[in-house]
PDB file of C-alpha atoms in Angstrom:
ATOM      1  CA  MET A   1     119.092 -57.439 108.803  1.00 42.00           C
ATOM      2  CA  ASN A   2     117.599 -55.184 106.138  1.00 54.00           C
ATOM      3  CA  THR A   3     114.022 -54.148 105.676  1.00 59.00           C
ATOM      4  CA  LYS A   4     112.088 -54.833 102.496  1.00 68.00           C
ATOM      5  CA  LYS A   5     113.192 -52.550  99.687  1.00 75.00           C
ATOM      6  CA  PRO A   6     110.612 -49.787  99.119  1.00 75.00           C
ATOM      7  CA  GLY A   7     108.746 -49.849  95.821  1.00 91.00           C
ATOM      8  CA  ILE A   8     108.041 -46.203  94.965  1.00 97.00           C
ATOM      9  CA  VAL A   9     110.320 -43.475  96.297  1.00 98.00           C
ATOM     10  CA  LEU A  10     109.266 -39.822  96.145  1.00 98.00           C
ATOM     11  CA  VAL A  11     112.036 -37.206  95.983  1.00 98.00           C
ATOM     12  CA  VAL A  12     111.046 -33.765  97.277  1.00 98.00           C
ATOM     13  CA  GLY A  13     113.381 -31.031  96.081  1.00 96.00           C
ATOM     14  CA  ALA A  14     114.195 -33.198  93.084  1.00 96.00           C
ATOM     15  CA  THR A  15     115.441 -30.400  90.825  1.00 94.00           C
ATOM     16  CA  GLY A  16     117.833 -28.986  93.422  1.00 94.00           C
ATOM     17  CA  SER A  17     121.583 -29.491  93.442  1.00 94.00           C
ATOM     18  CA  VAL A  18     121.367 -32.478  95.800  1.00 97.00           C
ATOM     19  CA  GLY A  19     117.943 -33.658  94.661  1.00 97.00           C
ATOM     20  CA  ARG A  20     119.136 -34.336  91.119  1.00 97.00           C
ATOM     21  CA  HIS A  21     121.827 -36.632  92.495  1.00 98.00           C
ATOM     22  CA  VAL A  22     119.274 -38.377  94.716  1.00 98.00           C
ATOM     23  CA  VAL A  23     116.965 -39.002  91.754  1.00 98.00           C
ATOM     24  CA  ALA A  24     119.839 -40.469  89.730  1.00 98.00           C
ATOM     25  CA  GLU A  25     121.036 -42.626  92.638  1.00 98.00           C
ATOM     26  CA  ALA A  26     117.555 -43.963  93.368  1.00 98.00           C
ATOM     27  CA  VAL A  27     117.099 -44.875  89.711  1.00 97.00           C
ATOM     28  CA  ARG A  28     120.546 -46.493  89.652  1.00 97.00           C
ATOM     29  CA  GLN A  29     119.651 -48.613  92.671  1.00 96.00           C
ATOM     30  CA  GLY A  30     116.513 -49.864  90.954  1.00 95.00           C
ATOM     31  CA  TYR A  31     113.809 -47.905  92.733  1.00 97.00           C
ATOM     32  CA  LYS A  32     110.652 -46.709  91.059  1.00 97.00           C
ATOM     33  CA  THR A  33     111.620 -43.080  91.467  1.00 98.00           C
ATOM     34  CA  ARG A  34     109.105 -40.251  91.474  1.00 98.00           C
ATOM     35  CA  ALA A  35     110.414 -36.672  91.274  1.00 97.00           C
ATOM     36  CA  LEU A  36     108.237 -33.852  92.594  1.00 97.00           C
ATOM     37  CA  VAL A  37     108.543 -30.827  90.287  1.00 96.00           C
ATOM     38  CA  ARG A  38     106.665 -27.569  89.883  1.00 91.00           C
ATOM     39  CA  ASP A  39     106.735 -27.744  86.089  1.00 87.00           C
ATOM     40  CA  ALA A  40     107.464 -30.992  84.263  1.00 83.00           C
ATOM     41  CA  SER A  41     108.621 -29.110  81.178  1.00 81.00           C
ATOM     42  CA  ARG A  42     111.508 -27.663  83.211  1.00 76.00           C
ATOM     43  CA  ALA A  43     112.689 -30.981  84.641  1.00 84.00           C
ATOM     44  CA  GLY A  44     114.809 -32.053  81.679  1.00 80.00           C
ATOM     45  CA  ARG A  45     117.998 -32.340  83.738  1.00 87.00           C
ATOM     46  CA  LEU A  46     116.553 -35.147  85.833  1.00 95.00           C
ATOM     47  CA  ASP A  47     117.399 -38.773  85.164  1.00 95.00           C
ATOM     48  CA  ALA A  48     115.228 -40.070  82.338  1.00 94.00           C
ATOM     49  CA  GLY A  49     114.364 -43.139  84.407  1.00 96.00           C
ATOM     50  CA  ALA A  50     112.392 -41.103  86.932  1.00 96.00           C
ATOM     51  CA  GLN A  51     108.702 -40.302  86.779  1.00 96.00           C
ATOM     52  CA  LYS A  52     107.977 -36.578  87.048  1.00 95.00           C
ATOM     53  CA  VAL A  53     104.923 -35.541  89.028  1.00 96.00           C
ATOM     54  CA  THR A  54     103.832 -31.936  89.348  1.00 96.00           C
ATOM     55  CA  GLY A  55     102.934 -30.304  92.624  1.00 97.00           C
ATOM     56  CA  GLU A  56     103.779 -27.358  94.831  1.00 96.00           C
ATOM     57  CA  LEU A  57     105.518 -28.456  97.996  1.00 95.00           C
ATOM     58  CA  THR A  58     104.125 -25.470  99.908  1.00 93.00           C
ATOM     59  CA  LEU A  59     100.498 -26.371  99.041  1.00 96.00           C
ATOM     60  CA  VAL A  60      99.284 -29.613 100.575  1.00 97.00           C
ATOM     61  CA  GLU A  61      96.250 -29.773  98.270  1.00 97.00           C
ATOM     62  CA  THR A  62      98.558 -30.237  95.243  1.00 97.00           C
ATOM     63  CA  LEU A  63     100.416 -33.267  96.615  1.00 98.00           C
ATOM     64  CA  ALA A  64      97.887 -36.098  96.274  1.00 97.00           C
ATOM     65  CA  ASP A  65      99.403 -37.461  93.065  1.00 97.00           C
ATOM     66  CA  ALA A  66     102.925 -37.128  94.445  1.00 98.00           C
ATOM     67  CA  VAL A  67     102.284 -39.264  97.529  1.00 98.00           C
ATOM     68  CA  ALA A  68      99.927 -41.804  95.936  1.00 98.00           C
ATOM     69  CA  GLU A  69     101.136 -45.343  96.709  1.00 97.00           C
ATOM     70  CA  ILE A  70     104.636 -44.247  97.706  1.00 98.00           C
ATOM     71  CA  ASP A  71     106.641 -46.412 100.090  1.00 97.00           C
ATOM     72  CA  ALA A  72     109.328 -43.867 100.937  1.00 98.00           C
ATOM     73  CA  VAL A  73     110.090 -40.168 100.645  1.00 98.00           C
ATOM     74  CA  ILE A  74     113.435 -38.377 100.537  1.00 98.00           C
ATOM     75  CA  PHE A  75     113.413 -34.675 101.407  1.00 98.00           C
ATOM     76  CA  THR A  76     116.205 -32.579  99.877  1.00 98.00           C
ATOM     77  CA  GLN A  77     114.448 -29.215  99.513  1.00 97.00           C
ATOM     78  CA  GLY A  78     116.038 -26.113 100.977  1.00 92.00           C
ATOM     79  CA  SER A  79     115.396 -22.383 101.155  1.00 89.00           C
ATOM     80  CA  SER A  80     117.964 -19.629 100.770  1.00 81.00           C
ATOM     81  CA  TYR A  81     119.882 -19.135 104.003  1.00 78.00           C
ATOM     82  CA  GLY A  82     118.605 -16.141 105.935  1.00 78.00           C
ATOM     83  CA  ASP A  83     115.128 -16.072 104.378  1.00 87.00           C
ATOM     84  CA  ALA A  84     112.957 -16.720 107.420  1.00 88.00           C
ATOM     85  CA  ALA A  85     109.647 -16.826 105.549  1.00 92.00           C
ATOM     86  CA  ALA A  86     110.942 -19.342 102.990  1.00 93.00           C
ATOM     87  CA  ALA A  87     112.576 -21.377 105.735  1.00 94.00           C
ATOM     88  CA  GLU A  88     109.191 -21.875 107.342  1.00 95.00           C
ATOM     89  CA  THR A  89     107.266 -22.594 104.134  1.00 96.00           C
ATOM     90  CA  VAL A  90     109.929 -24.710 102.395  1.00 96.00           C
ATOM     91  CA  ASP A  91     112.271 -26.286 104.958  1.00 96.00           C
ATOM     92  CA  TYR A  92     109.487 -26.942 107.455  1.00 97.00           C
ATOM     93  CA  GLY A  93     106.308 -26.584 105.434  1.00 97.00           C
ATOM     94  CA  ALA A  94     107.166 -29.150 102.784  1.00 97.00           C
ATOM     95  CA  VAL A  95     107.745 -31.815 105.434  1.00 98.00           C
ATOM     96  CA  LYS A  96     104.534 -30.890 107.201  1.00 98.00           C
ATOM     97  CA  ASN A  97     102.551 -30.933 103.956  1.00 98.00           C
ATOM     98  CA  VAL A  98     103.820 -34.287 102.711  1.00 98.00           C
ATOM     99  CA  ILE A  99     103.119 -35.929 106.071  1.00 98.00           C
ATOM    100  CA  GLN A 100      99.653 -34.384 106.048  1.00 97.00           C
ATOM    101  CA  ALA A 101      99.028 -35.509 102.460  1.00 98.00           C
ATOM    102  CA  LEU A 102      99.909 -39.071 103.464  1.00 97.00           C
ATOM    103  CA  GLY A 103      96.922 -39.029 105.811  1.00 94.00           C
ATOM    104  CA  GLY A 104      98.502 -41.235 108.448  1.00 94.00           C
ATOM    105  CA  ARG A 105      99.850 -43.830 105.999  1.00 95.00           C
ATOM    106  CA  ARG A 106     103.290 -45.046 107.096  1.00 96.00           C
ATOM    107  CA  VAL A 107     106.279 -44.647 104.780  1.00 97.00           C
ATOM    108  CA  ARG A 108     110.050 -44.625 105.191  1.00 98.00           C
ATOM    109  CA  ILE A 109     111.469 -41.093 105.469  1.00 98.00           C
ATOM    110  CA  ALA A 110     114.957 -39.767 104.760  1.00 98.00           C
ATOM    111  CA  LEU A 111     115.303 -36.075 105.607  1.00 98.00           C
ATOM    112  CA  MET A 112     118.272 -33.878 104.702  1.00 98.00           C
ATOM    113  CA  THR A 113     118.826 -30.864 106.943  1.00 98.00           C
ATOM    114  CA  ALA A 114     122.290 -29.375 107.676  1.00 97.00           C
ATOM    115  CA  ILE A 115     125.290 -29.616 109.948  1.00 97.00           C
ATOM    116  CA  GLY A 116     125.009 -26.969 112.663  1.00 96.00           C
ATOM    117  CA  VAL A 117     121.217 -27.175 112.642  1.00 96.00           C
ATOM    118  CA  THR A 118     121.025 -27.078 116.445  1.00 96.00           C
ATOM    119  CA  ARG A 119     122.823 -23.754 116.705  1.00 93.00           C
ATOM    120  CA  ARG A 120     120.107 -21.289 117.682  1.00 91.00           C
ATOM    121  CA  GLY A 121     119.320 -17.893 116.247  1.00 80.00           C
ATOM    122  CA  SER A 122     119.204 -18.627 112.525  1.00 78.00           C
ATOM    123  CA  THR A 123     116.745 -19.827 109.914  1.00 78.00           C
ATOM    124  CA  HIS A 124     118.141 -23.304 110.592  1.00 91.00           C
ATOM    125  CA  ASP A 125     115.635 -23.388 113.458  1.00 94.00           C
ATOM    126  CA  TRP A 126     113.013 -24.301 110.854  1.00 96.00           C
ATOM    127  CA  LYS A 127     115.117 -27.207 109.617  1.00 96.00           C
ATOM    128  CA  ARG A 128     115.354 -28.423 113.186  1.00 97.00           C
ATOM    129  CA  ARG A 129     111.603 -28.114 113.522  1.00 97.00           C
ATOM    130  CA  SER A 130     111.210 -30.222 110.370  1.00 98.00           C
ATOM    131  CA  GLU A 131     113.324 -32.889 112.054  1.00 98.00           C
ATOM    132  CA  ARG A 132     110.937 -32.825 114.989  1.00 98.00           C
ATOM    133  CA  LEU A 133     107.966 -33.331 112.686  1.00 98.00           C
ATOM    134  CA  VAL A 134     109.608 -36.440 111.248  1.00 98.00           C
ATOM    135  CA  ARG A 135     110.424 -37.883 114.673  1.00 98.00           C
ATOM    136  CA  ALA A 136     106.891 -37.184 115.905  1.00 97.00           C
ATOM    137  CA  SER A 137     105.228 -38.632 112.802  1.00 97.00           C
ATOM    138  CA  GLY A 138     105.519 -42.282 113.778  1.00 95.00           C
ATOM    139  CA  ASN A 139     107.294 -43.180 110.532  1.00 97.00           C
ATOM    140  CA  ALA A 140     110.599 -44.995 110.243  1.00 97.00           C
ATOM    141  CA  TYR A 141     113.196 -42.352 109.477  1.00 98.00           C
ATOM    142  CA  THR A 142     116.792 -41.295 108.966  1.00 98.00           C
ATOM    143  CA  ILE A 143     117.812 -37.655 109.429  1.00 98.00           C
ATOM    144  CA  VAL A 144     120.995 -36.600 107.626  1.00 98.00           C
ATOM    145  CA  ARG A 145     122.836 -33.350 108.417  1.00 98.00           C
ATOM    146  CA  PRO A 146     125.439 -32.908 105.679  1.00 98.00           C
ATOM    147  CA  GLY A 147     128.489 -30.682 105.883  1.00 98.00           C
ATOM    148  CA  TRP A 148     129.586 -28.206 103.224  1.00 97.00           C
ATOM    149  CA  PHE A 149     128.851 -29.395  99.707  1.00 97.00           C
ATOM    150  CA  ASP A 150     131.627 -30.404  97.291  1.00 95.00           C
ATOM    151  CA  TYR A 151     134.630 -29.007  99.156  1.00 95.00           C
ATOM    152  CA  ASN A 152     136.203 -32.481  99.178  1.00 94.00           C
ATOM    153  CA  ASP A 153     139.751 -33.236  98.126  1.00 94.00           C
ATOM    154  CA  ASP A 154     140.004 -35.930  95.458  1.00 93.00           C
ATOM    155  CA  ASP A 155     140.949 -38.568  98.043  1.00 95.00           C
ATOM    156  CA  GLN A 156     138.334 -37.477 100.586  1.00 96.00           C
ATOM    157  CA  THR A 157     135.716 -40.152  99.916  1.00 97.00           C
ATOM    158  CA  GLU A 158     135.353 -42.073 103.180  1.00 98.00           C
ATOM    159  CA  ILE A 159     131.921 -41.551 104.749  1.00 98.00           C
ATOM    160  CA  MET A 160     131.999 -40.364 108.357  1.00 98.00           C
ATOM    161  CA  LEU A 161     128.877 -40.050 110.512  1.00 98.00           C
ATOM    162  CA  LEU A 162     128.899 -37.895 113.651  1.00 98.00           C
ATOM    163  CA  GLN A 163     126.334 -37.248 116.372  1.00 98.00           C
ATOM    164  CA  GLY A 164     125.592 -34.405 118.775  1.00 97.00           C
ATOM    165  CA  ASP A 165     125.968 -31.599 116.199  1.00 97.00           C
ATOM    166  CA  THR A 166     129.019 -30.069 117.871  1.00 97.00           C
ATOM    167  CA  ARG A 167     130.604 -28.387 114.838  1.00 95.00           C
ATOM    168  CA  HIS A 168     129.409 -24.796 114.605  1.00 92.00           C
ATOM    169  CA  ALA A 169     132.175 -22.900 112.794  1.00 93.00           C
ATOM    170  CA  GLY A 170     129.809 -21.942 109.997  1.00 92.00           C
ATOM    171  CA  SER A 171     132.447 -22.767 107.390  1.00 94.00           C
ATOM    172  CA  PRO A 172     133.911 -25.845 105.639  1.00 96.00           C
ATOM    173  CA  ALA A 173     135.898 -26.392 108.848  1.00 96.00           C
ATOM    174  CA  ASP A 174     132.716 -28.066 110.101  1.00 97.00           C
ATOM    175  CA  GLY A 175     133.205 -30.813 107.549  1.00 97.00           C
ATOM    176  CA  VAL A 176     132.752 -31.346 103.833  1.00 98.00           C
ATOM    177  CA  ILE A 177     130.802 -33.815 101.731  1.00 98.00           C
ATOM    178  CA  ALA A 178     130.128 -34.276  98.021  1.00 98.00           C
ATOM    179  CA  ARG A 179     126.579 -34.029  96.748  1.00 98.00           C
ATOM    180  CA  HIS A 180     126.734 -37.503  95.213  1.00 98.00           C
ATOM    181  CA  GLN A 181     127.837 -38.876  98.601  1.00 98.00           C
ATOM    182  CA  ILE A 182     124.849 -37.254 100.292  1.00 98.00           C
ATOM    183  CA  ALA A 183     122.610 -38.900  97.698  1.00 98.00           C
ATOM    184  CA  ARG A 184     124.132 -42.302  98.351  1.00 98.00           C
ATOM    185  CA  VAL A 185     123.621 -42.029 102.115  1.00 98.00           C
ATOM    186  CA  LEU A 186     120.010 -40.865 101.761  1.00 98.00           C
ATOM    187  CA  VAL A 187     119.087 -43.642  99.340  1.00 98.00           C
ATOM    188  CA  ASP A 188     121.038 -46.356 101.176  1.00 97.00           C
ATOM    189  CA  SER A 189     119.272 -45.446 104.426  1.00 98.00           C
ATOM    190  CA  LEU A 190     115.891 -46.514 103.066  1.00 97.00           C
ATOM    191  CA  VAL A 191     116.461 -50.251 103.392  1.00 92.00           C
ATOM    192  CA  SER A 192     118.637 -50.595 106.466  1.00 87.00           C
ATOM    193  CA  ASP A 193     117.158 -51.458 109.853  1.00 92.00           C
ATOM    194  CA  ALA A 194     120.406 -50.086 111.272  1.00 96.00           C
ATOM    195  CA  SER A 195     119.617 -46.601 109.940  1.00 97.00           C
ATOM    196  CA  ASP A 196     116.081 -46.396 111.326  1.00 98.00           C
ATOM    197  CA  ARG A 197     115.653 -43.702 114.006  1.00 98.00           C
ATOM    198  CA  LEU A 198     119.106 -42.273 113.387  1.00 98.00           C
ATOM    199  CA  THR A 199     120.108 -38.614 113.322  1.00 98.00           C
ATOM    200  CA  PHE A 200     123.662 -37.791 112.286  1.00 98.00           C
ATOM    201  CA  GLU A 201     126.006 -35.263 110.722  1.00 98.00           C
ATOM    202  CA  LEU A 202     127.546 -36.399 107.447  1.00 98.00           C
ATOM    203  CA  VAL A 203     131.094 -35.520 106.395  1.00 98.00           C
ATOM    204  CA  ALA A 204     133.849 -37.073 104.299  1.00 98.00           C
ATOM    205  CA  GLU A 205     137.346 -37.984 105.470  1.00 97.00           C
ATOM    206  CA  HIS A 206     140.512 -38.863 103.572  1.00 97.00           C
ATOM    207  CA  GLY A 207     140.299 -42.489 102.543  1.00 97.00           C
ATOM    208  CA  PRO A 208     138.365 -44.819 100.241  1.00 97.00           C
ATOM    209  CA  ALA A 209     134.585 -44.988 100.118  1.00 96.00           C
ATOM    210  CA  GLN A 210     133.091 -47.891 102.018  1.00 97.00           C
ATOM    211  CA  GLU A 211     131.570 -50.709  99.983  1.00 96.00           C
ATOM    212  CA  SER A 212     128.644 -50.934 102.423  1.00 95.00           C
ATOM    213  CA  LEU A 213     127.297 -48.292 104.797  1.00 97.00           C
ATOM    214  CA  LYS A 214     125.505 -50.798 107.025  1.00 96.00           C
ATOM    215  CA  PRO A 215     128.409 -51.070 109.530  1.00 97.00           C
ATOM    216  CA  VAL A 216     128.670 -47.272 109.569  1.00 97.00           C
ATOM    217  CA  PHE A 217     124.982 -46.990 110.464  1.00 98.00           C
ATOM    218  CA  GLU A 218     125.289 -49.746 113.066  1.00 97.00           C
ATOM    219  CA  ALA A 219     128.030 -47.873 114.941  1.00 98.00           C
ATOM    220  CA  LEU A 220     125.665 -45.011 115.817  1.00 98.00           C
ATOM    221  CA  ASP A 221     123.208 -44.514 118.680  1.00 98.00           C
ATOM    222  CA  LYS A 222     119.514 -44.320 117.879  1.00 98.00           C
ATOM    223  CA  ASP A 223     117.343 -41.399 118.880  1.00 98.00           C
ATOM    224  CA  PRO A 224     115.543 -42.029 122.174  1.00 97.00           C
ATOM    225  CA  ALA A 225     112.019 -43.332 121.669  1.00 93.00           C
ATOM    226  CA  GLY A 226     109.518 -40.504 121.899  1.00 92.00           C
ATOM    227  CA  SER A 227     112.160 -37.766 121.757  1.00 96.00           C
ATOM    228  CA  LEU A 228     111.693 -34.735 119.516  1.00 97.00           C
ATOM    229  CA  ASP A 229     115.445 -34.238 119.217  1.00 97.00           C
ATOM    230  CA  GLY A 230     118.389 -36.244 117.979  1.00 98.00           C
ATOM    231  CA  VAL A 231     120.485 -38.284 120.370  1.00 98.00           C
ATOM    232  CA  ARG A 232     122.997 -36.054 122.192  1.00 97.00           C
ATOM    233  CA  ASP A 233     121.564 -32.837 120.722  1.00 97.00           C
ATOM    234  CA  GLN A 234     121.825 -29.856 123.052  1.00 94.00           C
ATOM    235  CA  PRO A 235     118.513 -29.204 124.902  1.00 95.00           C
ATOM    236  CA  ASN A 236     118.489 -25.578 123.787  1.00 96.00           C
ATOM    237  CA  MET A 237     115.126 -25.460 121.999  1.00 96.00           C
ATOM    238  CA  PRO A 238     112.374 -26.144 124.574  1.00 96.00           C
ATOM    239  CA  ALA A 239     109.274 -27.541 122.897  1.00 94.00           C
ATOM    240  CA  ASP A 240     106.960 -25.614 125.208  1.00 95.00           C
ATOM    241  CA  ALA A 241     108.573 -22.326 124.104  1.00 96.00           C
ATOM    242  CA  GLU A 242     108.031 -22.990 120.406  1.00 96.00           C
ATOM    243  CA  PRO A 243     105.615 -20.905 118.293  1.00 96.00           C
ATOM    244  CA  GLU A 244     102.009 -21.904 118.863  1.00 98.00           C
ATOM    245  CA  ARG A 245     101.563 -23.098 115.273  1.00 97.00           C
ATOM    246  CA  VAL A 246     104.520 -25.469 115.681  1.00 98.00           C
ATOM    247  CA  ARG A 247     103.187 -26.840 118.968  1.00 97.00           C
ATOM    248  CA  ARG A 248      99.843 -27.345 117.252  1.00 97.00           C
ATOM    249  CA  ASP A 249     101.448 -29.312 114.409  1.00 97.00           C
ATOM    250  CA  LEU A 250     103.305 -31.569 116.841  1.00 96.00           C
ATOM    251  CA  ALA A 251     100.184 -32.114 118.927  1.00 95.00           C
ATOM    252  CA  ALA A 252      98.245 -33.150 115.824  1.00 94.00           C
ATOM    253  CA  LEU A 253     100.900 -35.731 114.961  1.00 94.00           C
ATOM    254  CA  ALA A 254     100.873 -37.085 118.514  1.00 89.00           C
ATOM    255  CA  ALA A 255      97.087 -37.419 118.384  1.00 88.00           C
ATOM    256  CA  ASN A 256      97.253 -39.276 115.073  1.00 85.00           C
ATOM    257  CA  ASN A 257      99.760 -41.722 116.529  1.00 83.00           C
ATOM    258  CA  GLN A 258      97.422 -42.500 119.416  1.00 74.00           C
ATOM    259  CA  SER A 259      94.325 -42.999 117.279  1.00 67.00           C
TER     260      SER A 259
END
């Protein structure tokens, strides 16, 4: 069974290397696609079928137009690896700000983070914290952890979804995936009941691309209800040891869900 197809889809990180593919794929699939950009005059590479809306993802007060009447949001933004300040304001902050701008209104969320996100001691900790915000928000969601971008062989087009985040080589040995494949998975996840409350790593294997991803989603285990982490993730990031500002953000979301 599929859910009702969302009407307006907001793409955060729309001008990035994955975001551009997501915008094009959402337009191709017939969504009313809204691309969040800093400067509309610099968004010429985006699909002409998308609406461009200006806003700064690190400033919640600029996002009212971006989230107005949306039914779904796809997050593809990402900071430079190793930049701790940007990781907090972009990887984590953009998710926090969009959820806050929604003011408790429920939408479908697809969040892109990264394979190896549960390995501690890197700026990926902020991506993992963004995942926790999404799980705590009360929204229907899919969290996608792609492998290394565009290292695929020509015949490496079969979509493979993994769980538990066990690949921590820090190289393409963890798995590879094309940017256009990431876009397809993110957009396809918006209408599938099977993909709701899923967290998975995304890689490509040798073989043909599947016609439908619904059976691929259905083969996975859902995140436990009320959990801050993905199913089978290592319990190596205790919530009570998190920075106070992060605990405060999660507490605010929990309070909103109870009101």
